[in-house]
Amino acid sequence: MKTYPNLGSSASNDNNSRRSTSTTRAKFALRFIRSLKEMKKRGHVSNNSSADERSQRIKAAAYSSMAHAVGPRRAWARALLFKLQRSAKRHRVLTNMTRKMSRTCLILKQKKNKKKNKGINKKKRVTNGNDDVLLNQTDKLRGLVPGGKAMDVCSLFEETAHYIKCLATQVKVMQDIADQLSPK
Amino acid sequence: MDPPLINESSFSAANPSAYSLAEIWPFGGEPGGVSGLGLRMGHMGQNPSGLGESSGNRDGSMEESTVTDQSGGGGGRKRRDVSSEDESSKMVSTSSANELNNSNGKRTKLAGSKHENGGSKAEAEASSVVGDKPAEQASKPSEPPKQDYIHVRARRGQATDSHSLAERARREKISERMTILQDLVPGCNKVIGKALVLDEIINYIQSLQRQVEFLSMKLETVNSRMNLNPAIEGFSSKDLGLQAFDAAGLLFGSQAPRDYAQGSQAEWLHMQVGGSFERQT
């Protein structure tokens, strides 16, 4: 009750300085809270999912609401949404299967992924040079920024800048919501 | 695919080289393009056979580099254009420069009509394919990004060919982005060296992502605790806060389009806050 006006006033303060950031902030907060509420509603009906699963779902909701708030203009938002949708689909397919089957599938997939990663690393290590460290780090950055694998360095940096801004906003908003909801 | 179909009768359509160059550089501000044009015309006039081939090729590559310079990205199609252009310029080199000049007028007409007919038929005839290209190329450089690169000039002692110019522009762009990133990441301003800066950026992103994970766990516990006592849901102050926020959300949803039209966002934010207060009390 006390924190809410705080949130609103900070948003309006931001509005004076940086309008675009504040609008994405408001959009993200609203979307995220709506999805949280929905999750809570569904939690009343079926309370059999584990805490870990639920926190994963909240994380996915946070990321997807951020991407929705940013809009489809940014490459990273598009990539993030695509990734989330794909993983949600996979999750649905997996829940339809029996648990054992799903576990074996997951293990197999992880193994495959590990193999793939190793292959890529070996290939890239062949290209030696003075700026090997730089290349390595750009690759790391590519892994961190969603959709970064398909970008050139220039747009990668641009997207990274925007992504960092949005992540910071997201963390701030989530912190505010957690503070507001937690008991004192 | 193109060259065998181009015979003498359709030859007027087969030389986009000089025409497209003249179309691409109407400003005359870019030294590379203008000099390229002059160079090409000179070569055409001097050696109507044999040697013109190599010069045509070189000009083609040069032009490609400048064009990519202008509208960076999407090099695939341009490369194809240039390659076909090379072939056509080879054919041009076997003729005299006079014919080349005469055919320009005819060719513009032809290209215009073909372009009006639409691109669906373009693949049927090779001549129409060639005729479409100059229109494409002429439309490309007129885009605004051209202004970004015109200030890229070689300083004393720097290489002046278009490749190094483009590379320098790219490097400048990257370092510009790097400084923007440095401003965003706290404590990154004092770090010197690209590798260290990148390290800082990566660490910052990772920490933010970890924070998101942690916060989602925290929110999960809070959310589930509220699930445990649904009976007093209506009375708990936290839940009331949540509902107030959500009511504001509904308000936001209904008002958003109108306010975007009006452009007065500060006002409606205050209105929202006031409305939620009323609901709370």
CSV table of C-alpha atoms in Angstrom, one decimal:
chain,number,residue,atom,x,y,z
A,1,MET,CA,0.0,0.0,0.0
A,2,LYS,CA,2.8,2.3,0.8
A,3,THR,CA,5.1,1.2,-2.0
A,4,TYR,CA,2.6,1.6,-4.8
A,5,PRO,CA,2.6,5.4,-4.9
A,6,ASN,CA,6.4,5.1,-4.7
A,7,LEU,CA,6.4,3.0,-7.9
A,8,GLY,CA,4.1,5.4,-9.6
A,9,SER,CA,6.0,8.5,-8.7
A,10,SER,CA,9.3,7.0,-9.8
A,11,ALA,CA,7.8,6.1,-13.1
A,12,SER,CA,6.6,9.6,-13.6
A,13,ASN,CA,10.0,10.9,-12.7
A,14,ASP,CA,11.5,8.7,-15.3
A,15,ASN,CA,8.9,9.9,-17.7
A,16,ASN,CA,10.3,13.4,-17.5
A,17,SER,CA,13.8,12.3,-18.3
A,18,ARG,CA,13.5,9.2,-20.4
A,19,ARG,CA,10.1,8.6,-21.8
A,20,SER,CA,10.7,5.4,-23.7
A,21,THR,CA,12.3,3.7,-20.8
A,22,SER,CA,9.5,4.6,-18.5
A,23,THR,CA,6.8,3.4,-20.9
A,24,THR,CA,8.6,0.0,-21.3
A,25,ARG,CA,8.9,-0.1,-17.5
A,26,ALA,CA,5.2,0.5,-17.0
A,27,LYS,CA,4.3,-2.0,-19.7
A,28,PHE,CA,6.6,-4.6,-18.3
A,29,ALA,CA,5.3,-4.1,-14.8
A,30,LEU,CA,1.7,-4.4,-15.8
A,31,ARG,CA,2.3,-7.5,-17.9
A,32,PHE,CA,4.3,-9.2,-15.3
A,33,ILE,CA,1.9,-8.5,-12.5
A,34,ARG,CA,-1.0,-9.8,-14.6
A,35,SER,CA,0.8,-13.0,-15.4
A,36,LEU,CA,1.8,-13.4,-11.8
A,37,LYS,CA,-1.8,-13.1,-10.8
A,38,GLU,CA,-2.9,-15.5,-13.4
A,39,MET,CA,-0.3,-18.0,-12.1
A,40,LYS,CA,-1.6,-17.5,-8.6
A,41,LYS,CA,-5.1,-18.3,-9.8
A,42,ARG,CA,-4.0,-21.4,-11.6
A,43,GLY,CA,-2.0,-22.4,-8.5
A,44,HIS,CA,-5.2,-22.5,-6.5
A,45,VAL,CA,-6.6,-25.1,-8.9
A,46,SER,CA,-3.5,-27.3,-9.3
A,47,ASN,CA,-0.9,-27.1,-6.6
A,48,ASN,CA,1.1,-30.1,-7.6
A,49,SER,CA,4.0,-28.4,-9.4
A,50,SER,CA,7.3,-28.1,-7.6
A,51,ALA,CA,8.7,-24.8,-6.3
A,52,ASP,CA,11.6,-25.0,-8.8
A,53,GLU,CA,9.2,-25.4,-11.7
A,54,ARG,CA,7.1,-22.5,-10.5
A,55,SER,CA,10.1,-20.2,-10.1
A,56,GLN,CA,11.2,-21.2,-13.6
A,57,ARG,CA,7.8,-20.3,-14.9
A,58,ILE,CA,7.9,-16.9,-13.2
A,59,LYS,CA,11.3,-16.3,-14.7
A,60,ALA,CA,9.9,-17.1,-18.2
A,61,ALA,CA,7.0,-14.8,-17.5
A,62,ALA,CA,9.3,-12.0,-16.6
A,63,TYR,CA,11.4,-12.4,-19.7
A,64,SER,CA,8.5,-12.7,-22.0
A,65,SER,CA,6.7,-9.7,-20.5
A,66,MET,CA,9.9,-7.7,-21.0
A,67,ALA,CA,10.2,-8.8,-24.6
A,68,HIS,CA,6.5,-8.0,-25.2
A,69,ALA,CA,7.0,-4.6,-23.6
A,70,VAL,CA,10.0,-3.8,-25.8
A,71,GLY,CA,8.2,-4.9,-28.9
A,72,PRO,CA,9.2,-6.7,-32.0
A,73,ARG,CA,11.6,-4.0,-33.3
A,74,ARG,CA,14.5,-5.2,-31.3
A,75,ALA,CA,16.2,-8.4,-32.5
A,76,TRP,CA,16.9,-9.6,-29.0
A,77,ALA,CA,13.2,-9.3,-28.0
A,78,ARG,CA,12.2,-11.3,-31.1
A,79,ALA,CA,14.8,-14.0,-30.4
A,80,LEU,CA,13.8,-14.2,-26.8
A,81,LEU,CA,10.1,-14.6,-27.5
A,82,PHE,CA,10.9,-17.2,-30.1
A,83,LYS,CA,13.1,-19.1,-27.7
A,84,LEU,CA,10.4,-19.0,-24.9
A,85,GLN,CA,7.7,-20.1,-27.2
A,86,ARG,CA,9.8,-23.0,-28.4
A,87,SER,CA,10.7,-24.1,-24.9
A,88,ALA,CA,7.1,-23.8,-23.9
A,89,LYS,CA,6.1,-26.1,-26.7
A,90,ARG,CA,8.7,-28.5,-25.8
A,91,HIS,CA,7.6,-28.4,-22.2
A,92,ARG,CA,4.0,-29.2,-23.3
A,93,VAL,CA,5.2,-32.1,-25.3
A,94,LEU,CA,7.2,-33.4,-22.5
A,95,THR,CA,4.4,-33.1,-20.0
A,96,ASN,CA,2.3,-35.2,-22.3
A,97,MET,CA,4.9,-38.0,-22.1
A,98,THR,CA,5.6,-40.0,-19.1
A,99,ARG,CA,8.1,-38.7,-16.7
A,100,LYS,CA,10.7,-41.3,-17.3
A,101,MET,CA,10.6,-40.8,-21.0
A,102,SER,CA,11.0,-37.1,-20.6
A,103,ARG,CA,14.0,-37.5,-18.3
A,104,THR,CA,15.8,-39.7,-20.7
A,105,CYS,CA,15.0,-37.3,-23.5
A,106,LEU,CA,16.4,-34.4,-21.6
A,107,ILE,CA,19.6,-36.2,-20.7
A,108,LEU,CA,20.0,-37.2,-24.4
A,109,LYS,CA,19.5,-33.6,-25.5
A,110,GLN,CA,21.9,-32.3,-23.0
A,111,LYS,CA,24.5,-34.8,-24.2
A,112,LYS,CA,23.9,-33.7,-27.8
A,113,ASN,CA,24.2,-30.1,-26.9
A,114,LYS,CA,27.5,-30.7,-25.1
A,115,LYS,CA,28.8,-32.5,-28.1
A,116,LYS,CA,27.8,-29.7,-30.4
A,117,ASN,CA,29.4,-27.1,-28.2
A,118,LYS,CA,32.6,-28.9,-28.1
A,119,GLY,CA,32.7,-29.2,-31.9
A,120,ILE,CA,32.1,-25.4,-32.3
A,121,ASN,CA,34.8,-24.6,-29.8
A,122,LYS,CA,37.3,-26.8,-31.6
A,123,LYS,CA,36.5,-25.2,-34.9
A,124,LYS,CA,36.9,-21.7,-33.5
A,125,ARG,CA,40.2,-22.4,-31.8
A,126,VAL,CA,41.7,-23.1,-35.2
A,127,THR,CA,41.5,-19.4,-36.1
A,128,ASN,CA,44.5,-18.1,-34.1
A,129,GLY,CA,45.4,-14.5,-34.0
A,130,ASN,CA,46.3,-11.6,-31.8
A,131,ASP,CA,42.8,-10.8,-30.8
A,132,ASP,CA,41.9,-14.3,-29.9
A,133,VAL,CA,40.7,-13.1,-26.4
A,134,LEU,CA,38.5,-10.5,-28.0
A,135,LEU,CA,36.9,-13.1,-30.3
A,136,ASN,CA,36.3,-15.4,-27.4
A,137,GLN,CA,34.6,-12.7,-25.4
A,138,THR,CA,32.5,-11.6,-28.3
A,139,ASP,CA,31.3,-15.2,-28.6
A,140,LYS,CA,30.5,-15.2,-24.9
A,141,LEU,CA,28.5,-12.1,-25.4
A,142,ARG,CA,26.7,-13.6,-28.3
A,143,GLY,CA,25.7,-16.5,-26.0
A,144,LEU,CA,24.4,-14.1,-23.4
A,145,VAL,CA,22.4,-11.8,-25.6
A,146,PRO,CA,19.4,-13.6,-27.0
A,147,GLY,CA,19.6,-13.9,-30.8
A,148,GLY,CA,23.2,-12.7,-30.7
A,149,LYS,CA,24.5,-15.6,-32.7
A,150,ALA,CA,23.2,-14.3,-35.9
A,151,MET,CA,24.5,-10.7,-35.5
A,152,ASP,CA,27.6,-8.9,-36.7
A,153,VAL,CA,29.7,-7.2,-34.0
A,154,CYS,CA,28.2,-3.8,-34.6
A,155,SER,CA,24.6,-4.7,-34.2
A,156,LEU,CA,25.5,-7.1,-31.4
A,157,PHE,CA,26.9,-4.2,-29.4
A,158,GLU,CA,23.8,-2.1,-30.1
A,159,GLU,CA,21.5,-4.8,-29.0
A,160,THR,CA,23.6,-5.5,-26.0
A,161,ALA,CA,23.3,-1.9,-24.9
A,162,HIS,CA,19.5,-2.0,-25.2
A,163,TYR,CA,19.3,-5.4,-23.6
A,164,ILE,CA,21.4,-4.3,-20.6
A,165,LYS,CA,19.1,-1.3,-20.1
A,166,CYS,CA,16.0,-3.5,-20.2
A,167,LEU,CA,17.5,-6.1,-17.9
A,168,ALA,CA,18.3,-3.4,-15.4
A,169,THR,CA,14.7,-2.1,-15.6
A,170,GLN,CA,13.4,-5.6,-15.2
A,171,VAL,CA,15.5,-6.2,-12.1
A,172,LYS,CA,14.4,-3.0,-10.6
A,173,VAL,CA,10.7,-3.6,-11.2
A,174,MET,CA,10.9,-7.2,-9.9
A,175,GLN,CA,12.7,-6.0,-6.8
A,176,ASP,CA,10.0,-3.4,-6.2
A,177,ILE,CA,7.3,-6.0,-6.6
A,178,ALA,CA,9.1,-8.4,-4.3
A,179,ASP,CA,9.6,-5.7,-1.7
A,180,GLN,CA,6.0,-4.8,-1.9
A,181,LEU,CA,4.7,-8.3,-1.6
A,182,SER,CA,7.0,-9.5,1.1
A,183,PRO,CA,6.0,-9.1,4.8
A,184,LYS,CA,7.6,-6.6,7.0
B,1,MET,CA,21.9,-17.3,-66.9
B,2,ASP,CA,21.9,-13.7,-68.1
B,3,PRO,CA,24.7,-13.4,-70.6
B,4,PRO,CA,23.8,-16.1,-73.2
B,5,LEU,CA,20.4,-14.6,-73.7
B,6,ILE,CA,21.6,-11.1,-74.3
B,7,ASN,CA,22.1,-10.8,-78.1
B,8,GLU,CA,22.8,-7.8,-80.2
B,9,SER,CA,19.2,-6.6,-80.5
B,10,SER,CA,18.8,-6.5,-76.7
B,11,PHE,CA,22.2,-5.1,-76.2
B,12,SER,CA,20.9,-1.7,-75.4
B,13,ALA,CA,19.5,-3.1,-72.2
B,14,ALA,CA,22.6,-5.0,-71.3
B,15,ASN,CA,24.9,-2.3,-70.2
B,16,PRO,CA,23.8,-1.0,-66.8
B,17,SER,CA,27.3,-0.2,-65.9
B,18,ALA,CA,27.7,3.4,-67.1
B,19,TYR,CA,24.1,4.2,-66.6
B,20,SER,CA,23.8,2.9,-63.1
B,21,LEU,CA,27.0,4.6,-62.1
B,22,ALA,CA,25.7,7.9,-63.3
B,23,GLU,CA,22.4,7.3,-61.5
B,24,ILE,CA,24.1,6.2,-58.3
B,25,TRP,CA,26.3,9.2,-58.0
B,26,PRO,CA,24.2,12.2,-58.9
B,27,PHE,CA,25.6,14.2,-56.0
B,28,GLY,CA,29.1,14.3,-57.1
B,29,GLY,CA,30.2,14.5,-53.5
B,30,GLU,CA,31.8,11.1,-53.2
B,31,PRO,CA,35.3,11.1,-54.7
B,32,GLY,CA,35.4,7.4,-55.2
B,33,GLY,CA,32.3,7.1,-57.3
B,34,VAL,CA,33.0,10.0,-59.5
B,35,SER,CA,36.6,9.0,-60.2
B,36,GLY,CA,35.3,5.5,-60.9
B,37,LEU,CA,33.0,6.8,-63.5
B,38,GLY,CA,35.6,8.8,-65.2
B,39,LEU,CA,38.0,5.9,-65.1
B,40,ARG,CA,35.5,3.7,-66.7
B,41,MET,CA,34.6,6.0,-69.4
B,42,GLY,CA,38.2,6.6,-70.2
B,43,HIS,CA,38.8,2.9,-70.5
B,44,MET,CA,35.8,2.4,-72.6
B,45,GLY,CA,37.1,5.0,-75.0
B,46,GLN,CA,40.6,3.9,-75.1
B,47,ASN,CA,40.5,0.2,-75.5
B,48,PRO,CA,37.4,-1.1,-77.1
B,49,SER,CA,38.6,-4.7,-76.8
B,50,GLY,CA,40.5,-7.1,-74.6
B,51,LEU,CA,41.9,-4.8,-72.0
B,52,GLY,CA,38.6,-3.2,-71.1
B,53,GLU,CA,37.6,-6.4,-69.5
B,54,SER,CA,40.0,-6.1,-66.6
B,55,SER,CA,39.2,-2.5,-66.1
B,56,GLY,CA,35.6,-3.2,-66.1
B,57,ASN,CA,36.1,-5.8,-63.5
B,58,ARG,CA,38.1,-3.6,-61.3
B,59,ASP,CA,35.6,-0.8,-61.5
B,60,GLY,CA,32.8,-3.2,-60.6
B,61,SER,CA,34.5,-4.4,-57.5
B,62,MET,CA,35.2,-0.8,-56.5
B,63,GLU,CA,31.7,0.2,-56.9
B,64,GLU,CA,30.5,-2.7,-54.9
B,65,SER,CA,32.6,-1.7,-52.0
B,66,THR,CA,31.3,1.8,-52.0
B,67,VAL,CA,27.7,0.7,-52.3
B,68,THR,CA,28.0,-1.6,-49.3
B,69,ASP,CA,29.6,1.3,-47.6
B,70,GLN,CA,26.5,3.3,-48.0
B,71,SER,CA,23.8,0.9,-46.9
B,72,GLY,CA,25.7,-1.6,-44.8
B,73,GLY,CA,24.3,-5.1,-44.7
B,74,GLY,CA,22.4,-7.4,-47.2
B,75,GLY,CA,25.4,-7.9,-49.3
B,76,GLY,CA,24.1,-11.0,-51.0
B,77,ARG,CA,21.9,-9.4,-53.5
B,78,LYS,CA,24.3,-6.7,-54.3
B,79,ARG,CA,27.0,-9.1,-55.0
B,80,ARG,CA,24.8,-10.8,-57.5
B,81,ASP,CA,24.1,-7.5,-59.2
B,82,VAL,CA,27.7,-6.6,-59.4
B,83,SER,CA,28.7,-10.0,-60.8
B,84,SER,CA,26.1,-9.7,-63.6
B,85,GLU,CA,27.2,-6.2,-64.1
B,86,ASP,CA,30.7,-7.4,-64.6
B,87,GLU,CA,29.5,-9.7,-67.3
B,88,SER,CA,27.6,-7.0,-69.0
B,89,SER,CA,30.6,-4.7,-68.8
B,90,LYS,CA,32.7,-7.3,-70.5
B,91,MET,CA,30.2,-7.2,-73.4
B,92,VAL,CA,30.3,-3.5,-73.4
B,93,SER,CA,34.0,-3.5,-73.6
B,94,THR,CA,33.8,-5.1,-77.0
B,95,SER,CA,31.8,-2.2,-78.4
B,96,SER,CA,32.7,1.4,-78.9
B,97,ALA,CA,32.0,4.1,-76.4
B,98,ASN,CA,29.8,5.9,-78.9
B,99,GLU,CA,27.2,3.2,-79.0
B,100,LEU,CA,27.3,3.1,-75.3
B,101,ASN,CA,26.3,6.7,-75.0
B,102,ASN,CA,23.6,6.5,-77.6
B,103,SER,CA,22.0,3.5,-76.0
B,104,ASN,CA,21.6,5.2,-72.7
B,105,GLY,CA,18.4,7.0,-73.6
B,106,LYS,CA,16.8,4.0,-75.1
B,107,ARG,CA,17.7,1.9,-72.1
B,108,THR,CA,16.2,4.2,-69.6
B,109,LYS,CA,12.9,4.0,-71.4
B,110,LEU,CA,13.2,0.2,-71.6
B,111,ALA,CA,14.0,-0.1,-68.0
B,112,GLY,CA,11.1,2.1,-67.0
B,113,SER,CA,8.6,0.2,-69.0
B,114,LYS,CA,9.9,-3.1,-67.7
B,115,HIS,CA,9.7,-1.9,-64.2
B,116,GLU,CA,6.1,-0.9,-64.7
B,117,ASN,CA,5.2,-4.2,-65.9
B,118,GLY,CA,6.1,-5.7,-62.6
B,119,GLY,CA,8.7,-8.0,-61.3
B,120,SER,CA,6.7,-11.2,-61.9
B,121,LYS,CA,7.6,-11.4,-65.5
B,122,ALA,CA,11.2,-10.4,-64.8
B,123,GLU,CA,12.5,-13.9,-64.6
B,124,ALA,CA,11.1,-14.9,-68.0
B,125,GLU,CA,13.4,-12.6,-70.0
B,126,ALA,CA,17.0,-11.9,-69.3
B,127,SER,CA,16.7,-8.4,-70.7
B,128,SER,CA,14.0,-7.5,-68.3
B,129,VAL,CA,16.1,-8.8,-65.5
B,130,VAL,CA,18.9,-6.6,-66.5
B,131,GLY,CA,16.5,-3.7,-67.0
B,132,ASP,CA,15.1,-4.0,-63.5
B,133,LYS,CA,18.4,-3.8,-61.8
B,134,PRO,CA,19.3,-0.2,-62.5
B,135,ALA,CA,16.0,0.9,-61.0
B,136,GLU,CA,16.8,-1.1,-57.9
B,137,GLN,CA,20.3,0.3,-57.7
B,138,ALA,CA,19.1,3.9,-58.2
B,139,SER,CA,16.6,3.6,-55.4
B,140,LYS,CA,19.1,2.2,-53.0
B,141,PRO,CA,21.6,4.9,-52.6
B,142,SER,CA,19.0,7.6,-52.3
B,143,GLU,CA,18.3,6.3,-48.8
B,144,PRO,CA,19.2,8.5,-45.9
B,145,PRO,CA,22.1,6.4,-44.5
B,146,LYS,CA,24.3,7.9,-47.2
B,147,GLN,CA,24.7,11.0,-45.1
B,148,ASP,CA,26.3,8.9,-42.3
B,149,TYR,CA,29.3,8.0,-44.2
B,150,ILE,CA,30.1,11.1,-46.2
B,151,HIS,CA,32.1,12.5,-43.4
B,152,VAL,CA,34.4,9.5,-43.4
B,153,ARG,CA,37.5,10.9,-45.0
B,154,ALA,CA,41.1,9.8,-44.8
B,155,ARG,CA,43.3,11.9,-42.7
B,156,ARG,CA,46.9,12.5,-43.5
B,157,GLY,CA,48.8,9.3,-44.0
B,158,GLN,CA,45.7,7.0,-44.0
B,159,ALA,CA,44.8,4.7,-46.8
B,160,THR,CA,42.2,6.2,-49.2
B,161,ASP,CA,40.8,3.2,-51.1
B,162,SER,CA,37.2,2.4,-50.4
B,163,HIS,CA,37.9,-0.8,-48.6
B,164,SER,CA,40.0,0.8,-45.9
B,165,LEU,CA,37.5,3.7,-45.7
B,166,ALA,CA,34.7,1.2,-45.1
B,167,GLU,CA,36.7,-0.7,-42.6
B,168,ARG,CA,37.6,2.5,-40.8
B,169,ALA,CA,34.0,3.5,-40.7
B,170,ARG,CA,33.1,0.1,-39.3
B,171,ARG,CA,35.7,0.4,-36.6
B,172,GLU,CA,34.6,3.8,-35.6
B,173,LYS,CA,31.0,2.6,-35.3
B,174,ILE,CA,32.1,-0.3,-33.1
B,175,SER,CA,34.1,1.9,-30.8
B,176,GLU,CA,31.2,4.3,-30.6
B,177,ARG,CA,28.9,1.5,-29.5
B,178,MET,CA,31.6,0.4,-27.1
B,179,THR,CA,31.6,3.8,-25.4
B,180,ILE,CA,27.8,3.6,-25.1
B,181,LEU,CA,28.1,0.3,-23.5
B,182,GLN,CA,30.7,1.6,-21.2
B,183,ASP,CA,28.4,4.3,-20.0
B,184,LEU,CA,25.7,1.8,-19.3
B,185,VAL,CA,27.7,-0.6,-17.2
B,186,PRO,CA,28.6,0.9,-13.8
B,187,GLY,CA,32.2,1.0,-13.0
B,188,CYS,CA,33.2,0.4,-16.6
B,189,ASN,CA,34.4,3.9,-17.3
B,190,LYS,CA,37.7,3.5,-15.6
B,191,VAL,CA,38.6,0.2,-17.3
B,192,ILE,CA,41.0,0.5,-20.2
B,193,GLY,CA,41.3,-2.0,-22.9
B,194,LYS,CA,38.7,-3.6,-25.1
B,195,ALA,CA,39.0,-7.1,-23.6
B,196,LEU,CA,38.6,-5.8,-20.0
B,197,VAL,CA,35.6,-3.7,-21.0
B,198,LEU,CA,34.0,-6.7,-22.7
B,199,ASP,CA,34.8,-8.8,-19.6
B,200,GLU,CA,33.0,-6.2,-17.4
B,201,ILE,CA,30.0,-6.1,-19.7
B,202,ILE,CA,29.7,-9.9,-19.7
B,203,ASN,CA,30.0,-10.0,-15.9
B,204,TYR,CA,27.3,-7.3,-15.6
B,205,ILE,CA,24.9,-9.1,-17.9
B,206,GLN,CA,25.5,-12.4,-16.1
B,207,SER,CA,24.9,-10.8,-12.7
B,208,LEU,CA,21.7,-9.2,-14.0
B,209,GLN,CA,20.4,-12.5,-15.3
B,210,ARG,CA,21.3,-14.2,-12.0
B,211,GLN,CA,19.4,-11.4,-10.2
B,212,VAL,CA,16.4,-12.1,-12.3
B,213,GLU,CA,16.6,-15.8,-11.4
B,214,PHE,CA,16.9,-15.0,-7.7
B,215,LEU,CA,14.1,-12.5,-7.8
B,216,SER,CA,11.8,-15.0,-9.6
B,217,MET,CA,12.6,-17.5,-6.8
B,218,LYS,CA,11.7,-14.9,-4.2
B,219,LEU,CA,8.5,-14.0,-6.0
B,220,GLU,CA,7.6,-17.6,-6.2
B,221,THR,CA,7.9,-18.0,-2.5
B,222,VAL,CA,5.9,-14.9,-1.9
B,223,ASN,CA,3.3,-15.9,-4.4
B,224,SER,CA,3.0,-19.4,-2.9
B,225,ARG,CA,2.7,-18.1,0.6
B,226,MET,CA,-0.2,-16.0,-0.4
B,227,ASN,CA,-1.7,-19.2,-1.9
B,228,LEU,CA,-1.5,-20.9,1.5
B,229,ASN,CA,-4.1,-18.6,3.1
B,230,PRO,CA,-6.8,-17.9,0.5
B,231,ALA,CA,-9.4,-17.2,3.2
B,232,ILE,CA,-8.0,-13.9,4.3
B,233,GLU,CA,-7.0,-12.9,0.8
B,234,GLY,CA,-9.3,-10.0,0.7
B,235,PHE,CA,-7.9,-8.5,3.9
B,236,SER,CA,-4.2,-8.8,3.5
B,237,SER,CA,-2.7,-5.5,2.7
B,238,LYS,CA,-0.2,-6.9,0.2
B,239,ASP,CA,-2.9,-8.4,-1.8
B,240,LEU,CA,-4.8,-5.2,-1.7
B,241,GLY,CA,-1.8,-3.5,-3.1
B,242,LEU,CA,-1.6,-6.0,-5.9
B,243,GLN,CA,-5.2,-5.5,-6.8
B,244,ALA,CA,-4.8,-1.8,-6.8
B,245,PHE,CA,-1.9,-2.2,-9.2
B,246,ASP,CA,-3.9,-4.4,-11.4
B,247,ALA,CA,-6.8,-2.0,-11.4
B,248,ALA,CA,-4.3,0.6,-12.6
B,249,GLY,CA,-3.3,-1.9,-15.2
B,250,LEU,CA,-6.8,-2.1,-16.5
B,251,LEU,CA,-7.0,1.6,-16.6
B,252,PHE,CA,-3.7,1.7,-18.4
B,253,GLY,CA,-5.0,-0.8,-21.0
B,254,SER,CA,-8.1,1.2,-21.7
B,255,GLN,CA,-6.5,4.6,-21.8
B,256,ALA,CA,-3.3,3.7,-23.7
B,257,PRO,CA,-4.4,4.4,-27.3
B,258,ARG,CA,-6.0,7.7,-26.5
B,259,ASP,CA,-3.1,8.9,-24.6
B,260,TYR,CA,-0.6,8.0,-27.2
B,261,ALA,CA,-2.7,10.1,-29.6
B,262,GLN,CA,-2.7,13.0,-27.2
B,263,GLY,CA,1.0,12.7,-26.3
B,264,SER,CA,0.4,13.8,-22.7
B,265,GLN,CA,1.7,10.9,-20.7
B,266,ALA,CA,2.8,12.6,-17.5
B,267,GLU,CA,-0.8,13.7,-16.9
B,268,TRP,CA,-2.4,10.3,-17.2
B,269,LEU,CA,0.2,8.7,-15.0
B,270,HIS,CA,-0.9,11.1,-12.3
B,271,MET,CA,-4.5,10.3,-13.1
B,272,GLN,CA,-3.8,6.6,-12.7
B,273,VAL,CA,-2.2,7.1,-9.4
B,274,GLY,CA,-5.1,9.1,-8.2
B,275,GLY,CA,-7.6,6.5,-9.4
B,276,SER,CA,-5.9,3.7,-7.7
B,277,PHE,CA,-5.8,5.7,-4.5
B,278,GLU,CA,-9.6,6.1,-4.6
B,279,ARG,CA,-10.0,2.4,-5.1
B,280,GLN,CA,-7.7,1.6,-2.2
B,281,THR,CA,-9.5,3.8,0.3
